DNA sequence: AGAATAGTGTCTATCAGACACTATGCA
DNA sequence: TGCATAGTGTCTGATAGACACTATTCT
């Protein structure tokens, strides 16, 4: 039995974009201009574009995520770390029609965060803080946001994603601030340093020229060394 | 712009089913009876069933995974641990048409593994060993299998999934065998025991009545204690 | 009785958390 | 010159790996 002709769900992408601004974890939200959920906040996203028949011109699901992000927020693919999160396919999650959404999360360096709003018309996109209460979102986007947070919080400890949330060169206290914002807890500065020193010894991080002064005293800056490069 | 009318991809599920038999990690594969890839091995899976219009009768993506598994292998939903893996949506991954596949992995206890073949007509489903070389699979199923393996290998260390691959009651050496099969390395029996003893102290595992003899000497058996129950 | 497996104890290296401490440079 | 922040050193407890050891029971 070949299901070629059967009804198909619409396939969309939704993206949870995080950044850290003012020592605070933030998500990018869009104010919807059309029903359903008109006027409410939602995650950026949209339909995956495909073509009929076996020629299969059209974008991959990942490309769709990059494209929608650029269209809706002005963020270019190069500026992003993008990773697939989960696929949501409950009937009823979109009141219009049966929709399966492939959700992604993205990380943006703080220097690039301000360019987001410039790329779209005034009031469309905004960085919402996550340390305070959360606004209700359209569709099942609350759930998606929650699971994205869980993923990032878990992964920050054993992977390199924290380096995607600091400037290209950064001080240890800037990196510590990212950890604190993501995990929502305070880290002992001395112990954090020691962990960080191991990263240098292992060659994951190297010192960069110059200094930075965020507090009272200037600090050495470092850069993340990519494994393959 | 509403994409209601635009062409849509077909949406499928594919499931990587693991079990441990004879101290060996195995995957459930299906011999395809229809083109494309006729006669080749593939992961069990199939189309997600939806309905037209806003009424949205139809199954969730997760239900589709359970249903396809039961249809193709005879494994009832109750017998399985099922978790979503990743969604594959590259154009060209199915030569017939544009297809987005939501992949899952499932774990089956060894006692239940034999019932798989009984549920289907003779030569359709088989448990393939993973310690030897792998047969080439249809579509991009090699990739899916590889990523499922990676997920299970990573997760077995910090989660409870190992308990889904032993009988309901088990000896420490049975549990160790599962770890060895999954990770592909030998564990020091004494150190493994010590780790295991901590699980008992923490109440995650409790001793069960009776004994089991897999080797020369009989061993105490335990059962996993669910957190919420 | 022999032998393989179940199960215990011990030593060492590593790492995280707590916290006392020194050093620097901006106000 | 004060003081907040950068950065170092040290103690303690938890845990993993290596490995020597005892205990049990099947054949």
Short mmCIF file of C-alpha atoms (C1' of nucleotides) in Angstrom, two decimals:
data_model
loop_
_atom_site.label_atom_id
_atom_site.label_comp_id
_atom_site.label_asym_id
_atom_site.label_seq_id
_atom_site.Cartn_x
_atom_site.Cartn_y
_atom_site.Cartn_z
CA UNK A 1 0.00 0.00 0.00
CA UNK A 2 1.49 3.24 -1.18
CA UNK A 3 0.33 6.34 0.65
CA UNK A 4 1.40 8.74 -2.07
CA UNK A 5 -2.17 10.05 -2.49
CA UNK A 6 -3.21 10.16 1.13
CA UNK A 7 -3.81 13.40 2.97
CA UNK A 8 -0.60 14.93 4.25
CA UNK A 9 0.06 17.21 7.18
CA UNK A 10 1.59 20.62 6.64
CA UNK A 11 5.22 20.71 7.80
CA UNK A 12 6.63 23.77 9.53
CA UNK A 13 9.72 24.80 11.44
CA UNK A 14 9.79 26.76 14.69
CA UNK A 15 12.96 28.18 16.15
CA UNK A 16 13.82 29.09 19.73
CA UNK A 17 16.57 31.71 19.52
CA UNK A 18 18.54 32.38 22.69
CA UNK A 19 21.03 35.04 23.58
CA UNK A 20 22.50 36.43 26.80
CA UNK A 21 22.13 40.20 27.28
CA UNK A 22 22.83 42.04 30.54
CA UNK A 23 23.63 38.77 32.29
CA UNK A 24 20.17 37.55 31.42
CA UNK A 25 18.98 34.74 29.18
CA UNK A 26 16.61 35.98 26.49
CA UNK A 27 14.44 34.47 23.75
CA UNK A 28 13.41 36.00 20.49
CA UNK A 29 9.63 36.31 20.12
CA UNK A 30 7.47 37.51 17.26
CA UNK A 31 4.24 39.44 17.56
CA UNK A 32 1.74 37.72 15.24
CA UNK A 33 -0.03 39.93 12.74
CA UNK A 34 -2.48 37.34 11.43
CA UNK A 35 -4.92 34.87 12.93
CA UNK A 36 -4.86 32.45 14.56
CA UNK A 37 -3.42 33.92 17.78
CA UNK A 38 -3.38 37.37 16.18
CA UNK A 39 -1.51 39.88 18.30
CA UNK A 40 -0.03 37.18 20.53
CA UNK A 41 3.62 36.31 20.93
CA UNK A 42 5.04 33.28 19.14
CA UNK A 43 8.29 31.67 18.12
CA UNK A 44 9.65 32.59 14.70
CA UNK A 45 8.94 29.93 12.10
CA UNK A 46 7.05 28.99 8.96
CA UNK A 47 6.35 26.42 6.31
CA UNK A 48 8.91 24.16 4.75
CA UNK A 49 8.88 24.70 1.00
CA UNK A 50 8.75 21.62 -1.17
CA UNK A 51 7.72 20.82 -4.71
CA UNK A 52 5.40 18.23 -6.19
CA UNK A 53 6.56 15.04 -7.82
CA UNK A 54 9.82 13.16 -7.85
CA UNK A 55 12.08 16.03 -9.00
CA UNK A 56 12.07 17.29 -5.44
CA UNK A 57 13.33 20.77 -5.89
CA UNK A 58 12.91 22.47 -2.59
CA UNK A 59 14.72 23.14 0.63
CA UNK A 60 15.72 20.79 3.43
CA UNK A 61 14.06 21.22 6.80
CA UNK A 62 17.26 22.75 8.13
CA UNK A 63 17.40 25.24 5.29
CA UNK A 64 13.82 26.19 6.03
CA UNK A 65 14.81 27.01 9.60
CA UNK A 66 17.69 29.22 8.44
CA UNK A 67 15.50 30.92 5.82
CA UNK A 68 12.61 31.67 8.15
CA UNK A 69 14.97 33.03 10.73
CA UNK A 70 16.56 35.38 8.23
CA UNK A 71 13.20 36.49 6.86
CA UNK A 72 11.57 37.11 10.19
CA UNK A 73 14.46 38.40 12.26
CA UNK A 74 17.20 39.44 9.87
CA UNK A 75 19.71 37.06 11.44
CA UNK A 76 22.00 35.61 8.77
CA UNK A 77 22.78 31.86 8.91
CA UNK A 78 26.46 32.58 9.59
CA UNK A 79 25.59 34.34 12.84
CA UNK A 80 23.89 31.31 14.33
CA UNK A 81 24.47 28.04 16.03
CA UNK A 82 21.46 25.92 15.04
CA UNK A 83 20.49 22.50 16.36
CA UNK A 84 17.38 20.42 15.97
CA UNK A 85 15.30 20.06 19.13
CA UNK A 86 12.18 17.93 18.71
CA UNK A 87 9.27 17.39 16.35
CA UNK A 88 5.76 18.15 17.51
CA UNK A 89 2.92 16.40 15.73
CA UNK A 90 -0.14 16.26 17.97
CA UNK A 91 -3.44 16.68 16.13
CA UNK A 92 -4.99 19.99 17.11
CA UNK A 93 -1.78 21.89 17.83
CA UNK A 94 -2.65 24.22 14.92
CA UNK A 95 -6.40 24.98 14.81
CA UNK A 96 -6.39 25.52 11.05
CA UNK A 97 -5.10 22.18 9.88
CA UNK A 98 -2.99 19.19 10.75
CA UNK A 99 0.55 20.49 11.18
CA UNK A 100 3.81 18.78 12.09
CA UNK A 101 6.46 21.18 13.32
CA UNK A 102 10.17 20.49 13.45
CA UNK A 103 11.50 22.66 16.27
CA UNK A 104 15.09 23.96 16.47
CA UNK A 105 17.01 26.07 18.88
CA UNK A 106 19.59 28.67 17.94
CA UNK A 107 22.26 30.55 19.88
CA UNK A 108 23.33 34.10 19.01
CA UNK A 109 26.34 36.00 20.32
CA UNK A 110 25.43 39.15 22.24
CA UNK A 111 27.21 41.46 19.75
CA UNK A 112 24.85 40.25 17.04
CA UNK A 113 21.66 40.38 19.07
CA UNK A 114 20.92 44.07 18.41
CA UNK A 115 20.89 43.57 14.63
CA UNK A 116 17.76 41.47 15.01
CA UNK A 117 15.30 44.27 15.44
CA UNK A 118 16.82 46.33 12.67
CA UNK A 119 16.15 43.58 10.17
CA UNK A 120 12.39 43.64 10.56
CA UNK A 121 9.71 46.27 10.74
CA UNK A 122 9.65 47.97 14.10
CA UNK A 123 7.54 46.10 16.59
CA UNK A 124 7.64 42.60 15.12
CA UNK A 125 10.52 40.91 16.97
CA UNK A 126 11.65 41.35 20.57
CA UNK A 127 14.06 39.81 23.04
CA UNK A 128 12.09 38.56 26.01
CA UNK A 129 13.71 37.88 29.36
CA UNK A 130 13.34 34.40 30.81
CA UNK A 131 14.27 35.13 34.41
CA UNK A 132 10.93 36.82 35.04
CA UNK A 133 7.58 35.20 34.32
CA UNK A 134 6.90 34.05 30.78
CA UNK A 135 4.25 35.47 28.50
CA UNK A 136 1.77 32.94 27.11
CA UNK A 137 2.72 31.99 23.57
CA UNK A 138 0.70 30.97 20.54
CA UNK A 139 0.12 27.32 19.57
CA UNK A 140 2.14 24.90 21.74
CA UNK A 141 5.11 27.24 21.75
CA UNK A 142 5.23 27.39 25.55
CA UNK A 143 5.99 23.70 25.56
CA UNK A 144 8.59 24.05 22.83
CA UNK A 145 10.30 26.90 24.67
CA UNK A 146 10.35 24.91 27.88
CA UNK A 147 11.95 21.91 26.21
CA UNK A 148 14.48 24.10 24.45
CA UNK A 149 15.47 25.59 27.78
CA UNK A 150 15.83 22.14 29.27
CA UNK A 151 18.05 21.07 26.39
CA UNK A 152 20.31 24.09 26.59
CA UNK A 153 20.58 23.88 30.37
CA UNK A 154 21.55 20.24 30.15
CA UNK A 155 23.94 20.62 27.27
CA UNK A 156 25.85 23.63 28.49
CA UNK A 157 27.68 21.46 31.04
CA UNK A 158 29.14 18.85 28.74
CA UNK A 159 29.40 20.55 25.36
CA UNK A 160 30.82 23.70 23.82
CA UNK A 161 27.57 25.58 23.29
CA UNK A 162 28.39 28.18 25.96
CA UNK A 163 31.03 29.57 23.59
CA UNK A 164 28.23 30.41 21.14
CA UNK A 165 26.77 32.84 23.66
CA UNK A 166 29.86 34.95 24.38
CA UNK A 167 31.65 37.40 22.09
CA UNK A 168 34.34 35.88 19.83
CA UNK A 169 36.89 36.86 22.45
CA UNK A 170 35.78 36.87 26.03
CA UNK A 171 36.97 37.06 29.62
CA UNK A 172 36.43 34.28 32.11
CA UNK A 173 33.85 36.36 33.93
CA UNK A 174 31.89 36.86 30.70
CA UNK A 175 31.84 33.11 30.22
CA UNK A 176 30.83 32.59 33.81
CA UNK A 177 28.00 35.07 33.38
CA UNK A 178 26.68 32.99 30.48
CA UNK A 179 26.68 29.87 32.62
CA UNK A 180 24.93 31.70 35.41
CA UNK A 181 22.29 33.13 33.07
CA UNK A 182 21.63 29.78 31.43
CA UNK A 183 21.60 27.65 34.55
CA UNK A 184 20.01 30.25 36.77
CA UNK A 185 22.50 29.72 39.58
CA UNK A 186 25.60 31.42 40.92
CA UNK A 187 29.00 29.87 40.26
CA UNK A 188 31.98 30.19 42.58
CA UNK A 189 34.38 32.38 40.62
CA UNK A 190 37.49 30.61 41.89
CA UNK A 191 36.25 27.12 41.05
CA UNK A 192 34.99 28.28 37.68
CA UNK A 193 38.43 29.62 36.92
CA UNK A 194 40.03 26.32 37.76
CA UNK A 195 37.70 24.48 35.37
CA UNK A 196 38.46 27.10 32.77
CA UNK A 197 42.19 26.68 33.24
CA UNK A 198 41.82 23.02 32.32
CA UNK A 199 40.20 24.03 29.04
CA UNK A 200 43.30 26.08 28.26
CA UNK A 201 45.60 23.20 29.17
CA UNK A 202 43.57 20.94 26.89
CA UNK A 203 43.89 23.42 24.05
CA UNK A 204 40.17 24.08 23.76
CA UNK A 205 40.69 27.73 24.57
CA UNK A 206 43.64 30.02 23.99
CA UNK A 207 44.50 33.46 25.21
CA UNK A 208 43.81 36.30 22.79
CA UNK A 209 45.64 39.62 22.62
CA UNK A 210 44.29 42.52 24.63
CA UNK A 211 42.16 42.89 27.72
CA UNK A 212 38.61 43.72 28.66
CA UNK A 213 37.19 45.69 31.55
CA UNK A 214 33.68 44.80 32.54
CA UNK A 215 34.14 45.21 36.28
CA UNK A 216 36.63 47.26 38.22
CA UNK A 217 39.74 45.60 36.95
CA UNK A 218 40.75 44.56 33.45
CA UNK A 219 40.72 40.89 32.60
CA UNK A 220 42.55 38.72 30.11
CA UNK A 221 40.55 37.65 27.08
CA UNK A 222 40.43 34.27 25.38
CA UNK A 223 39.09 32.68 22.27
CA UNK A 224 37.54 29.30 21.63
CA UNK A 225 39.61 27.01 19.42
CA UNK A 226 37.58 24.92 17.02
CA UNK A 227 38.48 21.26 17.06
CA UNK A 228 38.67 20.67 13.31
CA UNK A 229 40.26 24.03 12.43
CA UNK B 1 0.68 34.42 3.19
CA UNK B 2 -1.06 31.22 4.17
CA UNK B 3 0.55 28.05 2.89
CA UNK B 4 -2.53 25.91 3.29
CA UNK B 5 -2.61 25.10 -0.43
CA UNK B 6 1.07 24.66 -1.07
CA UNK B 7 2.58 21.29 -1.85
CA UNK B 8 3.30 19.28 1.26
CA UNK B 9 5.85 16.61 1.97
CA UNK B 10 4.77 13.15 3.01
CA UNK B 11 5.44 12.50 6.70
CA UNK B 12 6.65 9.12 7.90
CA UNK B 13 8.03 7.53 11.03
CA UNK B 14 11.02 5.18 11.21
CA UNK B 15 11.91 3.25 14.34
CA UNK B 16 15.24 1.83 15.46
CA UNK B 17 14.41 -1.03 17.82
CA UNK B 18 17.22 -2.29 20.04
CA UNK B 19 17.49 -5.30 22.26
CA UNK B 20 20.32 -7.24 23.89
CA UNK B 21 20.43 -10.96 23.11
CA UNK B 22 23.34 -13.26 23.95
CA UNK B 23 25.35 -10.35 25.32
CA UNK B 24 25.05 -8.67 21.95
CA UNK B 25 23.30 -5.48 20.90
CA UNK B 26 20.80 -6.11 18.12
CA UNK B 27 18.53 -4.04 15.86
CA UNK B 28 15.27 -5.03 14.30
CA UNK B 29 15.34 -4.88 10.50
CA UNK B 30 12.66 -5.47 7.89
CA UNK B 31 13.14 -7.04 4.50
CA UNK B 32 11.35 -4.78 2.01
CA UNK B 33 8.86 -6.46 -0.31
CA UNK B 34 8.17 -3.48 -2.54
CA UNK B 35 10.23 -0.99 -4.49
CA UNK B 36 12.10 1.19 -3.95
CA UNK B 37 14.93 -0.80 -2.36
CA UNK B 38 12.96 -4.01 -2.91
CA UNK B 39 14.53 -6.95 -1.13
CA UNK B 40 16.85 -4.74 0.90
CA UNK B 41 16.88 -4.33 4.66
CA UNK B 42 15.29 -1.28 6.22
CA UNK B 43 14.05 0.08 9.52
CA UNK B 44 10.42 -0.55 10.36
CA UNK B 45 8.22 2.48 9.69
CA UNK B 46 5.49 3.99 7.59
CA UNK B 47 3.21 6.93 6.94
CA UNK B 48 1.60 9.07 9.58
CA UNK B 49 -2.16 9.00 9.07
CA UNK B 50 -3.96 12.31 9.08
CA UNK B 51 -7.23 13.64 7.78
CA UNK B 52 -8.12 16.63 5.65
CA UNK B 53 -9.54 19.84 7.00
CA UNK B 54 -9.74 21.36 10.44
CA UNK B 55 -11.44 18.43 12.21
CA UNK B 56 -8.04 16.76 12.43
CA UNK B 57 -9.05 13.24 13.18
CA UNK B 58 -5.94 11.20 12.92
CA UNK B 59 -3.05 9.95 14.99
CA UNK B 60 -0.17 11.81 16.57
CA UNK B 61 3.32 11.15 15.23
CA UNK B 62 4.07 9.14 18.35
CA UNK B 63 0.97 7.00 17.88
CA UNK B 64 2.05 6.37 14.31
CA UNK B 65 5.36 5.02 15.58
CA UNK B 66 3.63 2.67 18.01
CA UNK B 67 1.12 1.55 15.37
CA UNK B 68 3.70 0.85 12.67
CA UNK B 69 5.79 -1.08 15.13
CA UNK B 70 2.87 -3.23 16.13
CA UNK B 71 1.82 -3.81 12.52
CA UNK B 72 5.25 -4.65 11.22
CA UNK B 73 6.78 -6.49 14.13
CA UNK B 74 3.96 -7.53 16.46
CA UNK B 75 5.46 -5.64 19.39
CA UNK B 76 2.70 -4.13 21.52
CA UNK B 77 3.16 -0.53 22.77
CA UNK B 78 3.30 -1.72 26.38
CA UNK B 79 6.41 -3.75 25.68
CA UNK B 80 8.43 -0.78 24.52
CA UNK B 81 10.40 2.19 25.68
CA UNK B 82 10.02 4.71 22.86
CA UNK B 83 11.82 8.02 22.46
CA UNK B 84 12.06 10.46 19.62
CA UNK B 85 15.46 10.65 17.95
CA UNK B 86 15.65 13.14 15.09
CA UNK B 87 13.74 14.28 12.03
CA UNK B 88 15.22 13.76 8.59
CA UNK B 89 14.02 16.03 5.83
CA UNK B 90 16.63 16.23 3.08
CA UNK B 91 15.20 16.40 -0.43
CA UNK B 92 15.98 13.17 -2.25
CA UNK B 93 16.06 10.88 0.77
CA UNK B 94 13.07 9.03 -0.73
CA UNK B 95 13.34 8.70 -4.51
CA UNK B 96 9.56 8.64 -5.00
CA UNK B 97 8.64 11.92 -3.42
CA UNK B 98 9.56 14.52 -0.90
CA UNK B 99 9.40 12.81 2.49
CA UNK B 100 10.07 14.03 6.01
CA UNK B 101 10.71 11.21 8.46
CA UNK B 102 10.45 11.48 12.22
CA UNK B 103 12.83 8.83 13.58
CA UNK B 104 12.44 7.15 16.96
CA UNK B 105 14.34 4.56 18.87
CA UNK B 106 12.81 1.84 21.01
CA UNK B 107 14.18 -0.55 23.62
CA UNK B 108 12.80 -4.05 24.15
CA UNK B 109 13.51 -6.40 27.04
CA UNK B 110 15.17 -9.66 25.97
CA UNK B 111 12.24 -11.80 27.17
CA UNK B 112 9.98 -10.04 24.69
CA UNK B 113 12.36 -10.06 21.74
CA UNK B 114 11.40 -13.54 20.50
CA UNK B 115 7.75 -12.57 20.08
CA UNK B 116 8.74 -10.21 17.30
CA UNK B 117 9.16 -12.74 14.57
CA UNK B 118 6.01 -14.60 15.54
CA UNK B 119 3.94 -11.50 14.94
CA UNK B 120 4.83 -11.19 11.27
CA UNK B 121 5.05 -13.51 8.30
CA UNK B 122 8.16 -15.59 8.41
CA UNK B 123 11.08 -13.83 6.78
CA UNK B 124 10.00 -10.22 7.16
CA UNK B 125 11.64 -9.10 10.42
CA UNK B 126 14.99 -10.11 11.90
CA UNK B 127 17.28 -9.17 14.76
CA UNK B 128 20.60 -8.09 13.27
CA UNK B 129 23.79 -8.02 15.33
CA UNK B 130 25.65 -4.72 15.54
CA UNK B 131 28.99 -6.01 16.77
CA UNK B 132 29.85 -7.34 13.35
CA UNK B 133 29.75 -5.28 10.18
CA UNK B 134 26.46 -3.67 9.26
CA UNK B 135 24.40 -4.49 6.20
CA UNK B 136 23.61 -1.56 3.90
CA UNK B 137 20.09 -0.29 4.57
CA UNK B 138 17.46 1.32 2.38
CA UNK B 139 16.98 5.10 2.15
CA UNK B 140 19.12 6.99 4.69
CA UNK B 141 18.51 4.35 7.33
CA UNK B 142 22.22 3.71 7.84
CA UNK B 143 22.55 7.27 9.04
CA UNK B 144 19.50 6.98 11.27
CA UNK B 145 20.77 3.76 12.79
CA UNK B 146 24.15 5.32 13.45
CA UNK B 147 22.64 8.31 15.21
CA UNK B 148 20.34 6.09 17.25
CA UNK B 149 23.36 4.09 18.41
CA UNK B 150 25.16 7.26 19.34
CA UNK B 151 22.16 8.45 21.34
CA UNK B 152 21.75 5.18 23.22
CA UNK B 153 25.48 4.90 23.93
CA UNK B 154 25.54 8.40 25.32
CA UNK B 155 22.36 8.15 27.31
CA UNK B 156 23.00 4.81 28.96
CA UNK B 157 25.53 6.43 31.30
CA UNK B 158 23.39 9.15 32.81
CA UNK B 159 19.83 7.87 32.48
CA UNK B 160 17.80 4.80 33.35
CA UNK B 161 17.45 3.35 29.86
CA UNK B 162 19.70 0.37 30.64
CA UNK B 163 16.88 -0.99 32.81
CA UNK B 164 14.71 -1.22 29.68
CA UNK B 165 17.11 -3.77 28.21
CA UNK B 166 17.20 -6.26 31.08
CA UNK B 167 14.44 -8.58 32.30
CA UNK B 168 12.06 -7.09 34.89
CA UNK B 169 14.22 -8.68 37.57
CA UNK B 170 17.89 -9.02 36.88
CA UNK B 171 21.26 -9.79 38.41
CA UNK B 172 24.11 -7.29 38.48
CA UNK B 173 25.96 -9.29 35.87
CA UNK B 174 22.97 -9.17 33.53
CA UNK B 175 22.92 -5.40 33.89
CA UNK B 176 26.66 -5.23 33.34
CA UNK B 177 26.29 -7.30 30.21
CA UNK B 178 23.82 -4.75 28.84
CA UNK B 179 26.29 -1.95 29.47
CA UNK B 180 29.05 -3.91 27.80
CA UNK B 181 26.90 -4.73 24.78
CA UNK B 182 25.73 -1.15 24.36
CA UNK B 183 29.06 0.55 24.94
CA UNK B 184 31.17 -2.09 23.30
CA UNK B 185 33.68 -2.22 26.11
CA UNK B 186 34.42 -4.41 29.12
CA UNK B 187 33.53 -3.16 32.60
CA UNK B 188 35.43 -4.10 35.73
CA UNK B 189 32.97 -6.28 37.61
CA UNK B 190 34.05 -5.03 41.04
CA UNK B 191 33.76 -1.36 40.16
CA UNK B 192 30.47 -1.92 38.41
CA UNK B 193 29.12 -3.53 41.55
CA UNK B 194 30.13 -0.56 43.63
CA UNK B 195 28.27 1.82 41.32
CA UNK B 196 25.32 -0.53 41.46
CA UNK B 197 25.36 -0.60 45.24
CA UNK B 198 24.92 3.17 45.24
CA UNK B 199 21.76 2.78 43.16
CA UNK B 200 20.37 0.52 45.86
CA UNK B 201 21.32 2.98 48.59
CA UNK B 202 19.57 5.72 46.63
CA UNK B 203 16.45 3.60 46.32
CA UNK B 204 16.56 3.39 42.54
CA UNK B 205 16.88 -0.35 42.67
CA UNK B 206 15.68 -2.86 45.24
CA UNK B 207 16.41 -6.51 45.80
CA UNK B 208 13.78 -8.93 44.50
CA UNK B 209 13.01 -12.37 45.90
CA UNK B 210 14.83 -15.34 44.44
CA UNK B 211 18.10 -15.85 42.64
CA UNK B 212 19.36 -16.42 39.14
CA UNK B 213 22.17 -18.57 37.81
CA UNK B 214 23.67 -17.42 34.54
CA UNK B 215 27.25 -18.38 35.34
CA UNK B 216 28.64 -20.89 37.79
CA UNK B 217 27.25 -19.39 40.93
CA UNK B 218 23.79 -18.08 41.67
CA UNK B 219 23.31 -14.33 41.99
CA UNK B 220 20.86 -12.08 43.79
CA UNK B 221 18.25 -10.42 41.59
CA UNK B 222 16.97 -6.86 41.71
CA UNK B 223 14.23 -4.77 40.25
CA UNK B 224 14.18 -1.21 39.07
CA UNK B 225 12.01 1.11 41.16
CA UNK B 226 10.12 3.70 39.14
CA UNK B 227 10.49 7.22 40.50
CA UNK B 228 6.84 8.23 40.41
CA UNK B 229 5.36 4.92 41.52
"C1'" DA C 1 38.23 -30.64 44.69
"C1'" DG C 2 38.58 -27.48 41.07
"C1'" DA C 3 37.11 -23.47 38.86
"C1'" DA C 4 34.45 -19.80 37.52
"C1'" DT C 5 31.62 -16.40 39.03
"C1'" DA C 6 29.59 -13.44 42.99
"C1'" DG C 7 30.85 -10.10 45.89
"C1'" DT C 8 34.24 -7.08 49.26
"C1'" DG C 9 38.07 -4.02 50.41
"C1'" DT C 10 41.78 -0.89 49.40
"C1'" DC C 11 44.84 2.24 47.07
"C1'" DT C 12 45.33 6.17 44.02
"C1'" DA C 13 44.25 9.86 40.93
"C1'" DT C 14 40.94 13.23 39.66
"C1'" DC C 15 37.65 16.57 40.28
"C1'" DA C 16 34.07 19.67 42.48
"C1'" DG C 17 32.68 22.73 46.18
"C1'" DA C 18 33.90 25.74 50.03
"C1'" DC C 19 36.64 29.29 51.30
"C1'" DA C 20 40.84 31.92 52.72
"C1'" DC C 21 44.00 34.40 50.35
"C1'" DT C 22 46.93 37.76 47.17
"C1'" DA C 23 47.13 41.02 43.11
"C1'" DT C 24 45.64 44.64 40.24
"C1'" DG C 25 43.80 48.71 38.56
"C1'" DC C 26 39.76 51.86 38.33
"C1'" DA C 27 37.12 55.58 41.14
"C1'" DT D 1 43.68 55.10 49.00
"C1'" DG D 2 39.89 52.29 49.13
"C1'" DC D 3 37.56 48.52 47.12
"C1'" DA D 4 35.58 45.53 43.78
"C1'" DT D 5 37.07 42.38 40.74
"C1'" DA D 6 40.86 39.25 38.77
"C1'" DG D 7 43.18 35.43 39.86
"C1'" DT D 8 45.79 31.67 43.19
"C1'" DG D 9 46.16 28.08 46.77
"C1'" DT D 10 44.43 24.64 49.87
"C1'" DC D 11 41.37 21.57 52.25
"C1'" DT D 12 37.74 18.05 52.06
"C1'" DG D 13 34.61 14.75 50.30
"C1'" DA D 14 32.90 12.04 46.33
"C1'" DT D 15 33.86 9.06 42.71
"C1'" DA D 16 36.22 6.09 39.03
"C1'" DG D 17 39.73 2.78 37.72
"C1'" DA D 18 43.03 -0.80 38.91
"C1'" DC D 19 43.54 -4.79 41.32
"C1'" DA D 20 44.19 -7.99 45.32
"C1'" DC D 21 41.22 -10.54 47.91
"C1'" DT D 22 37.34 -13.72 50.05
"C1'" DA D 23 32.91 -16.38 49.40
"C1'" DT D 24 29.85 -19.42 47.19
"C1'" DT D 25 28.11 -23.04 44.46
"C1'" DC D 26 27.92 -25.68 40.21
"C1'" DT D 27 30.27 -29.69 37.98
#
